[in-house]
Coordinates of C-alpha atoms and ligand atoms in Angstrom, one line a residue:
X14 CA -42.4 -19.8 -8.1
X15 CA -45.0 -18.4 -5.9
X16 CA -44.2 -16.8 -2.6
X17 CA -46.3 -15.4 0.2
X18 CA -46.9 -11.7 -0.6
X19 CA -44.5 -9.4 1.2
X20 CA -47.3 -7.6 3.0
X21 CA -48.8 -10.8 4.2
X22 CA -45.6 -11.8 6.1
X23 CA -46.0 -11.8 9.9
X24 CA -42.9 -9.6 10.3
X25 CA -44.3 -7.0 7.8
X26 CA -47.6 -6.9 9.7
X27 CA -45.7 -6.5 13.0
X28 CA -43.5 -3.8 11.5
X29 CA -46.6 -1.9 10.4
X30 CA -48.0 -1.9 14.0
X31 CA -44.6 -1.2 15.4
X32 CA -44.2 1.8 13.1
X33 CA -47.4 3.3 14.4
X34 CA -46.1 2.9 17.9
X35 CA -42.7 4.5 17.4
X36 CA -43.0 6.9 14.5
X37 CA -43.4 9.9 16.8
X38 CA -40.4 9.0 19.0
X39 CA -37.7 11.6 18.8
X40 CA -34.0 10.7 18.5
X41 CA -33.5 13.2 21.4
X42 CA -35.6 10.9 23.7
X43 CA -34.1 7.7 22.4
X44 CA -30.6 9.0 23.2
X45 CA -31.7 10.4 26.6
X46 CA -33.2 7.1 27.6
X47 CA -30.1 5.0 26.7
X48 CA -26.7 6.3 27.5
X49 CA -25.2 3.4 25.5
X50 CA -27.2 3.9 22.4
X51 CA -24.2 5.1 20.3
X52 CA -22.4 1.9 21.0
X53 CA -25.4 -0.4 21.0
X54 CA -26.3 0.5 17.4
X55 CA -22.8 0.5 15.9
X56 CA -20.7 -2.1 14.3
X57 CA -17.0 -2.4 13.4
X58 CA -16.4 -4.6 10.4
X59 CA -13.7 -4.8 7.8
X60 CA -12.2 -1.5 8.9
X61 CA -15.6 0.3 8.7
X62 CA -17.2 1.8 11.8
X63 CA -20.9 1.7 10.9
X64 CA -22.9 3.9 13.2
X65 CA -26.7 3.4 12.8
X66 CA -27.7 4.8 16.2
X67 CA -29.1 8.0 14.7
X68 CA -31.9 6.1 13.1
X69 CA -35.5 6.1 14.2
X70 CA -35.3 2.6 15.5
X71 CA -35.4 0.7 18.8
X72 CA -34.1 -2.8 19.4
X73 CA -37.5 -4.1 18.6
X74 CA -37.3 -2.4 15.1
X75 CA -34.1 -4.2 14.4
X76 CA -35.5 -7.5 15.6
X77 CA -38.5 -7.2 13.4
X78 CA -36.5 -6.1 10.4
X79 CA -34.2 -9.1 10.9
X80 CA -37.3 -11.4 11.1
X81 CA -38.5 -9.8 7.9
X82 CA -35.2 -10.8 6.3
X83 CA -35.5 -14.4 7.6
X84 CA -39.1 -14.7 6.5
X85 CA -38.0 -13.4 3.0
X86 CA -35.6 -16.3 2.9
X87 CA -32.7 -13.9 2.4
X88 CA -30.1 -16.5 3.6
X89 CA -31.1 -19.0 0.9
X90 CA -31.2 -16.3 -1.7
X91 CA -27.7 -15.1 -0.8
X92 CA -26.5 -18.7 -1.1
X93 CA -28.2 -19.1 -4.4
X94 CA -26.5 -16.0 -5.8
X95 CA -23.1 -17.0 -4.7
X96 CA -23.6 -20.6 -6.0
X97 CA -24.3 -19.3 -9.5
X98 CA -28.0 -20.2 -9.6
X99 CA -29.9 -18.4 -12.3
X100 CA -31.5 -15.9 -10.0
X101 CA -31.9 -13.3 -12.7
X102 CA -35.0 -15.0 -13.8
X103 CA -36.3 -12.7 -16.5
X104 CA -33.0 -13.1 -18.4
X105 CA -32.4 -16.7 -17.2
X106 CA -28.9 -15.8 -16.0
X107 CA -26.6 -16.4 -13.1
X108 CA -25.5 -13.3 -11.1
X109 CA -21.9 -13.7 -10.3
X110 CA -20.1 -10.4 -10.0
X111 CA -18.8 -12.0 -6.8
X112 CA -16.8 -14.5 -9.0
X113 CA -14.9 -11.5 -10.5
X114 CA -13.2 -11.0 -7.2
X115 CA -12.9 -14.6 -6.0
X116 CA -9.4 -15.8 -5.2
X117 CA -7.6 -17.9 -7.9
X118 CA -8.2 -21.2 -6.1
X119 CA -12.0 -20.7 -5.6
X120 CA -14.4 -22.9 -7.5
X121 CA -17.7 -21.4 -8.8
X122 CA -19.7 -23.4 -11.2
X123 CA -22.0 -22.1 -13.9
X124 CA -23.7 -24.8 -16.0
X125 CA -21.1 -27.2 -14.5
X126 CA -18.0 -25.2 -15.5
X127 CA -15.7 -23.5 -13.0
X128 CA -15.6 -19.8 -14.1
X129 CA -12.8 -18.7 -11.8
X130 CA -9.8 -19.7 -14.0
X131 CA -11.4 -17.7 -16.8
X132 CA -11.7 -14.7 -14.6
X133 CA -8.1 -14.8 -13.6
X134 CA -6.9 -15.5 -17.1
X135 CA -8.5 -12.2 -18.2
X136 CA -7.1 -10.4 -15.2
X137 CA -3.6 -11.6 -16.0
X138 CA -4.0 -10.5 -19.6
X139 CA -5.2 -7.1 -18.4
X140 CA -2.2 -6.8 -16.0
X141 CA 0.2 -7.7 -18.8
X142 CA -1.3 -5.1 -21.2
X143 CA -1.5 -2.4 -18.5
X144 CA 2.1 -3.0 -17.5
X145 CA 3.2 -2.5 -21.2
X146 CA 1.1 0.7 -21.6
X147 CA 2.1 2.1 -18.2
X148 CA 5.8 1.5 -18.7
X149 CA 5.8 2.9 -22.2
X150 CA 6.7 -0.4 -23.9
X151 CA 3.4 -0.3 -25.8
X152 CA 3.8 2.5 -28.3
X153 CA 1.5 4.2 -30.7
X154 CA 1.9 4.5 -34.5
X155 CA 4.7 7.1 -34.3
X156 CA 6.7 5.2 -31.6
X157 CA 5.6 7.5 -28.8
X158 CA 4.2 5.9 -25.6
X159 CA 0.5 6.2 -24.7
X160 CA -0.3 9.2 -22.5
X161 CA -4.1 9.4 -22.7
X162 CA -6.7 6.7 -22.3
X163 CA -10.2 7.5 -23.5
X164 CA -12.8 5.1 -22.3
X165 CA -15.9 5.1 -24.5
X166 CA -18.9 3.4 -22.8
X167 CA -22.1 4.3 -21.1
X168 CA -24.1 3.2 -18.0
X169 CA -22.2 0.4 -16.3
X170 CA -19.5 0.6 -18.9
X171 CA -18.8 4.2 -17.9
X172 CA -20.0 5.1 -14.4
X173 CA -17.9 2.5 -12.5
X174 CA -14.7 3.3 -14.4
X175 CA -15.2 7.1 -14.0
X176 CA -16.0 6.8 -10.3
X177 CA -13.1 4.5 -9.7
X178 CA -10.6 6.7 -11.6
X179 CA -11.7 9.7 -9.6
X180 CA -11.8 7.8 -6.3
X181 CA -8.3 6.3 -6.8
X182 CA -6.6 9.2 -8.5
X183 CA -4.2 9.5 -5.6
X184 CA -2.9 6.1 -6.6
X185 CA -2.7 6.7 -10.3
X186 CA 0.2 7.2 -12.6
X187 CA 0.0 10.9 -13.2
X188 CA 1.6 11.0 -16.7
X189 CA -1.2 8.7 -18.0
X190 CA -4.5 10.5 -17.9
X191 CA -7.9 8.9 -18.4
X192 CA -10.9 10.5 -20.0
X193 CA -14.4 9.2 -20.4
X194 CA -16.8 9.7 -23.2
X195 CA -20.4 8.4 -22.7
X196 CA -23.0 10.8 -24.0
X197 CA -24.0 10.5 -27.6
X198 CA -24.0 14.3 -27.5
X199 CA -21.0 15.1 -29.8
X200 CA -19.8 17.7 -27.3
X201 CA -18.7 14.9 -25.0
X202 CA -16.4 13.4 -27.6
X203 CA -15.1 16.7 -28.9
X204 CA -14.3 18.2 -25.5
X205 CA -12.7 14.9 -24.3
X206 CA -10.3 14.8 -27.3
X207 CA -9.8 18.3 -28.5
X208 CA -6.3 18.6 -27.0
X209 CA -5.2 15.0 -27.4
X210 CA -2.5 13.8 -29.7
X211 CA -3.8 10.7 -31.5
X212 CA -0.3 9.3 -31.6
X213 CA -0.3 9.1 -27.8
X214 CA -4.0 8.1 -27.3
X215 CA -5.5 4.7 -26.6
X216 CA -9.3 4.2 -27.0
X217 CA -11.0 1.6 -24.9
X218 CA -14.4 0.7 -26.4
X219 CA -16.2 -0.7 -23.4
X220 CA -19.6 -2.3 -24.0
X221 CA -21.0 -5.5 -22.8
X222 CA -23.2 -5.9 -25.8
X223 CA -21.1 -3.9 -28.3
X224 CA -24.4 -2.7 -29.8
X225 CA -25.3 0.2 -27.6
X226 CA -26.1 3.2 -29.8
X227 CA -24.3 5.8 -27.9
X228 CA -21.1 3.8 -27.5
X229 CA -21.0 2.6 -31.1
X230 CA -21.6 6.1 -32.4
X231 CA -18.8 7.5 -30.3
X232 CA -16.5 4.6 -31.3
X233 CA -17.1 5.4 -35.0
X234 CA -16.3 9.0 -34.3
X235 CA -13.1 8.0 -32.5
X236 CA -12.0 6.0 -35.4
X237 CA -12.7 8.9 -37.8
X238 CA -10.9 11.3 -35.5
X239 CA -7.9 9.0 -35.3
X240 CA -7.7 8.5 -39.1
X241 CA -8.2 12.2 -39.8
X242 CA -5.4 13.2 -37.4
X243 CA -2.5 11.2 -38.6
X244 CA -3.6 7.6 -37.8
X245 CA -4.0 4.9 -40.4
X246 CA -5.9 1.6 -40.6
X247 CA -2.8 -0.4 -39.8
X248 CA -2.3 1.5 -36.6
X249 CA -5.9 0.9 -35.3
X250 CA -4.7 -2.2 -33.4
X251 CA -2.2 0.0 -31.4
X252 CA -4.8 2.6 -30.5
X253 CA -8.1 0.7 -30.1
X254 CA -8.9 -2.1 -27.7
X255 CA -12.3 -3.5 -26.7
X256 CA -13.9 -4.7 -23.6
X257 CA -17.0 -6.8 -24.3
X258 CA -18.8 -10.1 -24.1
X259 CA -19.5 -10.0 -27.9
X260 CA -16.4 -11.0 -29.9
X261 CA -18.4 -11.1 -33.2
X262 CA -19.4 -7.4 -33.0
X263 CA -15.9 -6.4 -31.8
X264 CA -14.4 -8.0 -34.9
X265 CA -17.0 -6.4 -37.1
X266 CA -16.0 -3.0 -35.8
X267 CA -12.4 -3.7 -36.9
X268 CA -10.7 -4.3 -33.5
X269 CA -8.4 -7.2 -33.4
X270 CA -9.9 -9.7 -31.0
X271 CA -6.4 -10.3 -29.7
X272 CA -6.9 -6.8 -28.2
X273 CA -10.2 -7.6 -26.7
X274 CA -10.8 -8.3 -23.0
X275 CA -13.8 -10.4 -22.3
X276 CA -16.3 -11.0 -19.6
X277 CA -19.5 -13.0 -19.3
X278 CA -23.3 -12.7 -19.4
X279 CA -23.4 -13.4 -15.7
X280 CA -21.9 -10.0 -15.0
X281 CA -24.5 -7.3 -15.1
X282 CA -23.4 -3.9 -16.6
X283 CA -23.8 -2.0 -13.3
X284 CA -22.0 -4.8 -11.5
X285 CA -19.0 -4.8 -13.8
X286 CA -16.5 -2.2 -12.7
X287 CA -14.1 -4.9 -11.4
X288 CA -14.3 -7.0 -14.6
X289 CA -12.4 -6.1 -17.8
X290 CA -14.7 -3.0 -17.8
X291 CA -12.3 -1.7 -15.2
X292 CA -9.4 -1.7 -17.7
X293 CA -9.1 2.0 -17.5
X294 CA -8.9 1.7 -13.7
X295 CA -6.1 -0.8 -13.9
X296 CA -4.3 1.3 -16.4
X297 CA -4.5 4.2 -14.0
X298 CA -3.6 2.5 -10.7
X299 CA -1.7 -0.6 -11.9
X300 CA -2.5 -4.2 -11.4
X301 CA -1.4 -4.5 -7.8
X302 CA -3.7 -1.8 -6.7
X303 CA -6.5 -3.2 -8.8
X304 CA -6.0 -6.6 -7.2
X305 CA -6.1 -4.9 -3.8
X306 CA -9.4 -3.4 -4.8
X307 CA -10.7 -6.9 -5.7
X308 CA -9.6 -8.2 -2.3
X309 CA -11.6 -5.5 -0.7
X310 CA -14.7 -6.5 -2.7
X311 CA -14.1 -10.1 -1.8
X312 CA -13.8 -9.3 1.9
X313 CA -17.2 -7.7 1.8
X314 CA -18.6 -10.6 -0.2
X315 CA -17.5 -13.0 2.5
X316 CA -18.8 -10.7 5.2
X317 CA -22.2 -10.6 3.5
X318 CA -22.3 -14.3 2.8
X319 CA -21.3 -15.5 6.3
X320 CA -22.0 -12.9 8.9
X321 CA -25.2 -13.3 11.0
X322 CA -27.7 -10.7 9.8
X323 CA -27.6 -8.7 13.1
X324 CA -23.9 -7.9 12.4
X325 CA -24.1 -7.9 8.6
X326 CA -23.5 -4.4 7.2
X327 CA -25.2 -4.8 3.8
X328 CA -28.2 -6.5 5.4
X329 CA -28.6 -3.9 8.0
X330 CA -28.2 -1.1 5.5
X331 CA -30.7 -2.7 3.2
X332 CA -33.3 -3.2 6.0
X333 CA -32.9 0.3 7.3
X334 CA -33.5 1.7 3.8
X335 CA -36.6 -0.4 3.5
X336 CA -37.8 0.8 6.9
X337 CA -37.9 4.4 5.7
X338 CA -39.2 3.6 2.1
X339 CA -42.0 1.3 3.1
X340 CA -43.1 2.5 6.6
X341 CA -42.2 6.2 6.7
X342 CA -42.9 6.9 3.0
X343 CA -39.4 8.3 2.4
X344 CA -38.7 8.5 -1.3
X345 CA -35.0 9.3 -1.5
X346 CA -31.7 8.6 0.1
X347 CA -28.9 11.1 0.1
X348 CA -25.3 9.8 -0.1
X349 CA -22.9 12.3 1.2
X350 CA -19.2 11.4 0.9
X351 CA -16.9 13.7 2.8
X352 CA -14.1 13.0 0.5
X353 CA -13.5 14.9 -2.7
X354 CA -12.1 11.8 -4.4
X355 CA -15.6 10.2 -4.0
X356 CA -17.3 13.0 -5.9
X357 CA -18.7 10.6 -8.6
X358 CA -19.8 8.0 -6.1
X359 CA -23.4 9.2 -5.8
X360 CA -23.7 9.1 -9.6
X361 CA -22.3 5.6 -9.7
X362 CA -24.7 4.5 -7.0
X363 CA -27.7 5.9 -8.9
X364 CA -27.3 3.3 -11.6
X365 CA -26.5 0.6 -9.2
X366 CA -29.5 1.2 -7.0
X367 CA -32.1 2.6 -9.3
X368 CA -31.5 0.4 -12.3
X369 CA -31.6 -2.6 -10.0
X370 CA -34.5 -1.8 -7.7
X371 CA -36.6 0.5 -9.8
X372 CA -39.2 -2.2 -10.5
X373 CA -42.9 -2.5 -9.8
X374 CA -43.4 -6.1 -10.9
X375 CA -42.5 -9.0 -8.5
X376 CA -40.7 -12.2 -9.4
X377 CA -44.2 -13.8 -9.6
X378 CA -45.3 -11.2 -12.2
X379 CA -47.6 -9.3 -9.8
X380 CA -47.8 -5.6 -9.2
X381 CA -46.3 -4.6 -5.9
X382 CA -48.5 -2.9 -3.3
X383 CA -45.6 -1.3 -1.5
X384 CA -42.7 1.0 -2.3
X385 CA -39.5 -0.4 -3.9
X386 CA -36.2 1.3 -4.9
X387 CA -35.6 4.7 -3.5
X388 CA -34.1 7.6 -5.4
X389 CA -30.4 7.9 -4.6
X390 CA -28.7 11.2 -5.0
X391 CA -25.9 13.3 -3.4
X392 CA -22.8 15.4 -3.6
X393 CA -19.6 15.5 -1.7
X394 CA -19.7 17.3 1.7
X395 CA -19.1 20.1 2.5
X396 CA -20.4 21.5 -0.8
X397 CA -23.9 20.1 -0.3
X398 CA -24.2 21.9 3.0
X399 CA -24.2 25.2 1.1
X400 CA -26.8 24.1 -1.3
X401 CA -29.4 21.4 -0.5
X402 CA -28.9 20.6 3.1
X403 CA -31.4 23.3 4.1
X404 CA -34.2 21.1 2.7
X405 CA -32.9 18.0 4.6
X406 CA -32.8 20.0 7.9
X407 CA -36.0 22.0 7.6
X408 CA -37.9 20.8 4.6
X409 CA -41.1 18.7 4.7
X410 CA -39.5 15.6 3.4
X411 CA -37.8 12.8 5.3
X412 CA -34.5 12.1 3.7
X413 CA -32.3 9.4 5.3
X414 CA -28.7 10.2 4.7
X415 CA -25.5 8.1 4.4
X416 CA -22.4 10.1 5.6
X417 CA -19.2 8.5 4.4
X418 CA -15.9 9.7 5.8
X419 CA -12.3 8.8 6.4
X420 CA -10.2 9.4 9.5
X421 CA -7.1 10.0 7.5
X422 CA -6.8 12.3 4.5
X423 CA -4.7 11.4 1.5
X424 CA -3.8 15.1 1.2
X425 CA -2.8 16.6 4.5
X426 CA -3.1 20.3 4.3
X427 CA -3.1 22.5 7.4
X428 CA -6.2 21.8 9.4
X429 CA -8.4 21.1 6.4
X430 CA -9.2 17.6 7.4
X431 CA -10.2 18.3 11.0
X432 CA -12.5 21.0 9.6
X433 CA -14.0 18.6 7.1
X434 CA -14.6 16.0 9.7
X435 CA -16.0 18.4 12.2
X436 CA -18.7 19.1 9.6
X437 CA -19.5 15.3 9.3
X438 CA -20.1 15.0 13.0
X439 CA -21.8 18.3 13.4
X440 CA -24.3 17.6 10.5
X441 CA -25.4 14.3 11.8
X442 CA -25.7 15.8 15.3
X443 CA -27.8 18.7 14.0
X444 CA -30.0 16.4 11.9
X445 CA -30.7 14.0 14.7
X446 CA -31.2 16.4 17.6
X447 CA -32.1 19.7 16.0
X448 CA -32.6 22.8 18.1
X449 CA -35.7 23.3 20.2
X450 CA -37.9 26.4 20.4
X451 CA -36.8 26.8 24.0
X452 CA -33.2 26.8 23.0
X453 CA -33.8 29.3 20.3
X454 CA -35.8 31.6 22.6
X455 CA -33.2 31.4 25.3
X456 CA -30.8 33.0 22.8
X457 CA -33.0 36.0 22.8
X458 CA -34.5 35.4 19.4
X459 CA -37.7 37.5 18.9
X460 CA -40.8 35.4 19.0
X461 CA -41.8 36.0 15.4
X462 CA -38.4 34.7 14.2
X463 CA -38.0 31.8 16.5
X464 CA -40.0 29.2 14.5
X465 CA -37.8 29.8 11.5
X466 CA -34.7 29.1 13.6
X467 CA -36.0 25.9 15.2
X468 CA -34.6 22.7 13.9
X469 CA -37.1 19.8 14.4
X470 CA -34.3 17.2 14.2
X471 CA -35.2 13.5 14.1
X472 CA -33.6 13.3 10.6
X473 CA -32.0 9.8 10.3
X474 CA -28.4 9.2 9.3
X475 CA -25.9 6.4 8.9
X476 CA -22.3 7.3 9.4
X477 CA -19.6 5.1 7.7
X478 CA -16.2 6.0 9.1
X479 CA -13.2 4.2 7.8
X480 CA -9.5 4.9 8.3
X481 CA -8.4 5.9 4.8
X482 CA -9.6 5.7 1.2
X483 CA -7.6 2.9 -0.4
X484 CA -8.3 0.6 -3.4
X485 CA -9.3 -2.1 -0.9
X486 CA -11.7 0.3 0.9
X487 CA -13.3 1.4 -2.3
X488 CA -13.9 -2.3 -3.2
X489 CA -15.5 -2.8 0.2
X490 CA -17.7 0.3 -0.1
X491 CA -19.0 -0.7 -3.6
X492 CA -19.7 -4.3 -2.5
X493 CA -21.5 -3.0 0.5
X494 CA -23.9 -1.1 -1.6
X495 CA -24.2 -3.9 -4.2
X496 CA -25.3 -6.3 -1.4
X497 CA -27.5 -3.7 0.2
X498 CA -29.3 -3.5 -3.1
X499 CA -29.6 -7.3 -3.3
X500 CA -30.9 -7.5 0.3
X501 CA -33.7 -5.0 -0.5
X502 CA -34.6 -6.7 -3.8
X503 CA -35.0 -10.0 -2.0
X504 CA -37.4 -8.6 0.5
X505 CA -39.2 -6.6 -2.2
X506 CA -39.4 -9.9 -4.3
X507 CA -38.1 -8.2 -7.4
X508 CA -35.4 -9.0 -9.9
X509 CA -32.5 -6.7 -9.2
X510 CA -30.5 -7.8 -12.2
X511 CA -32.6 -7.0 -15.3
X512 CA -33.4 -3.6 -16.7
X513 CA -36.4 -3.9 -19.1
X514 CA -37.4 -0.4 -18.3
X515 CA -34.7 1.1 -20.4
X516 CA -35.8 -0.7 -23.6
X517 CA -38.9 1.2 -24.8
X518 CA -37.0 4.5 -25.0
X519 CA -34.2 2.9 -27.1
X520 CA -36.7 1.4 -29.6
X521 CA -38.6 4.7 -30.0
X522 CA -35.4 6.7 -30.4
X523 CA -34.4 4.5 -33.4
X524 CA -37.8 5.2 -35.0
X525 CA -37.5 8.9 -34.3
X526 CA -33.9 9.1 -35.5
X527 CA -35.1 7.9 -38.9
X528 CA -37.9 10.5 -39.0
X529 CA -35.6 13.4 -38.2
X530 CA -33.6 13.1 -41.4
X531 CA -36.5 13.1 -43.8
X532 CA -39.6 15.2 -44.4
X533 CA -41.9 12.2 -44.2
X534 CA -45.4 12.0 -42.8
X535 CA -45.6 12.4 -39.0
X536 CA -49.2 11.2 -38.7
X537 CA -48.1 8.1 -36.8
X538 CA -46.9 10.2 -33.9
X539 CA -49.0 11.8 -31.2
X540 CA -49.7 15.5 -31.7
X541 CA -47.0 16.6 -29.2
X542 CA -44.2 14.5 -30.6
X543 CA -45.2 15.3 -34.2
X544 CA -45.0 19.1 -33.4
X545 CA -41.7 18.7 -31.7
X546 CA -40.2 16.7 -34.6
X547 CA -41.6 19.2 -37.1
X548 CA -40.1 22.1 -35.2
X549 CA -36.8 20.4 -34.9
X550 CA -36.7 19.7 -38.7
X551 CA -37.4 23.4 -39.3
X552 CA -34.8 24.8 -36.9
X553 CA -31.9 22.4 -37.4
X554 CA -29.2 23.9 -39.6
X555 CA -26.8 21.0 -39.8
X556 CA -27.9 18.0 -41.9
X557 CA -26.3 14.6 -41.3
X558 CA -24.2 13.3 -44.2
Ligands
LIG601 O1 -29.4 0.8 -21.2 C1 -29.0 0.4 -20.0 C2 -27.8 -0.5 -20.1 O2 -28.2 -1.7 -20.7 C3 -27.1 -0.6 -18.8 O3 -27.6 -1.6 -18.0 C4 -25.7 -0.9 -19.2 O4 -24.8 -0.7 -18.2 C5 -25.6 0.1 -20.3 O5 -26.8 0.1 -21.0 C6 -24.5 -0.1 -21.3 O6 -24.5 -1.3 -21.9 P1 -23.3 -1.9 -22.8 O7 -22.2 -2.1 -21.8 O8 -23.8 -3.2 -23.4 O9 -23.0 -0.9 -23.8

């Protein structure tokens, strides 16, 4: 398929000119000129108050961005995704994470087959399994109930589960702890298991492909650890379950496929936390809470699918991100959750956003001549304020920020929550409006010091304010970012659902791993790599068996 190049679209051209006209406008002036601006650029949807008034935009900016979405045929692409068309063109796959949270009576066809009954069948099996583990009915080899769940997986088979476990800990069964092993660095496995009793431990081997080097290495170590610490082959079925699309490899590993929870090739790894990959989440919070989370996802799916673009949260968020990336040259986005439970949310978003939109080739196979995916990063507030916010306030880089906050805390403690929230509002105010030279001088600051104490302001922020962090709200937030990513990918004309860029390193690592163990010739390597491998061979003391 051949499309008009993005930079040739009339709306893109108009945005370029518009940017020149308004780039120097200051948020101070924009707010001064329009007493209603705070309400004009805010939306209330699905329990999320979405304030985008502190962006360097006018009504015309939004109009032009919405035209860009129309000219990019976003509406048709959204419909194609929800309908199960094979929009992941480089892998010839449908993209249907939305089917994972569709209600039982929905119909979604892939190659003529309704996939929804299969989704619910797996959910029901998961619910039954989780109930047995949580109640203590599922016992380990010594008859004791399971008290520790270790999820072994990496990338999408880790980041979503960890993030959700942390985010929803308040709702979790506290006598059942979850741990996560992802890194092939043995330290990860050793530290995660050193104080666990194998008789009370359940391993979930989570891997879409069941061939990922890190996960398979950790899974083999888990099996050895289990057998060396009182377990036996017959008991493996009680202590190891798998989550995968690859039944053949699961069986080869020695896990009974009766204890396997499946999903499908139309679920991308980074879009899979609400599939069976979320088994650890369901074990932690129970199936009712898990289904509430799915309902939250689904509500945002419907909002994205049906709401006019001007009131559509993911669409607006996506377009605003694009405005800074492509017209202001911003390279990063900071995600700043003012909720300790969301401490892993930025890390989760890194894979979702960067593995999806870190592409420089368009769907037509051409090299882009504009910026695509931004670098996402962040830490929970208020900690970030005491480390990197200095650069956001007074550095030379423009860093749009997403502030995420909740009106009600799950852990009321004195006036902690009011103090936390006062920081949210104060930071976005300071970033937008800054502090002028005149204001600094009026405080009696000596002339030589004044420039250091001036805050330019004009730093853009979005504030997402919801009532409370619940399983449903988490689902809505994740789906919001998923669809934001899709929106951007459509405008950028890239495939948000493949990840070819991770392949080369994997292939080379296999070759290097073979070279590390021998003393063979290194002449096939470049001089830097050969020297590093040679030095490693010299210095390593432990030889692999
Ligand atoms: O290497 C990247 C990647 O393919 C991710 O996209 C994926 O989430 C991760 O590896 C893990 O893959 P799997 O679930 O197949 O082990």
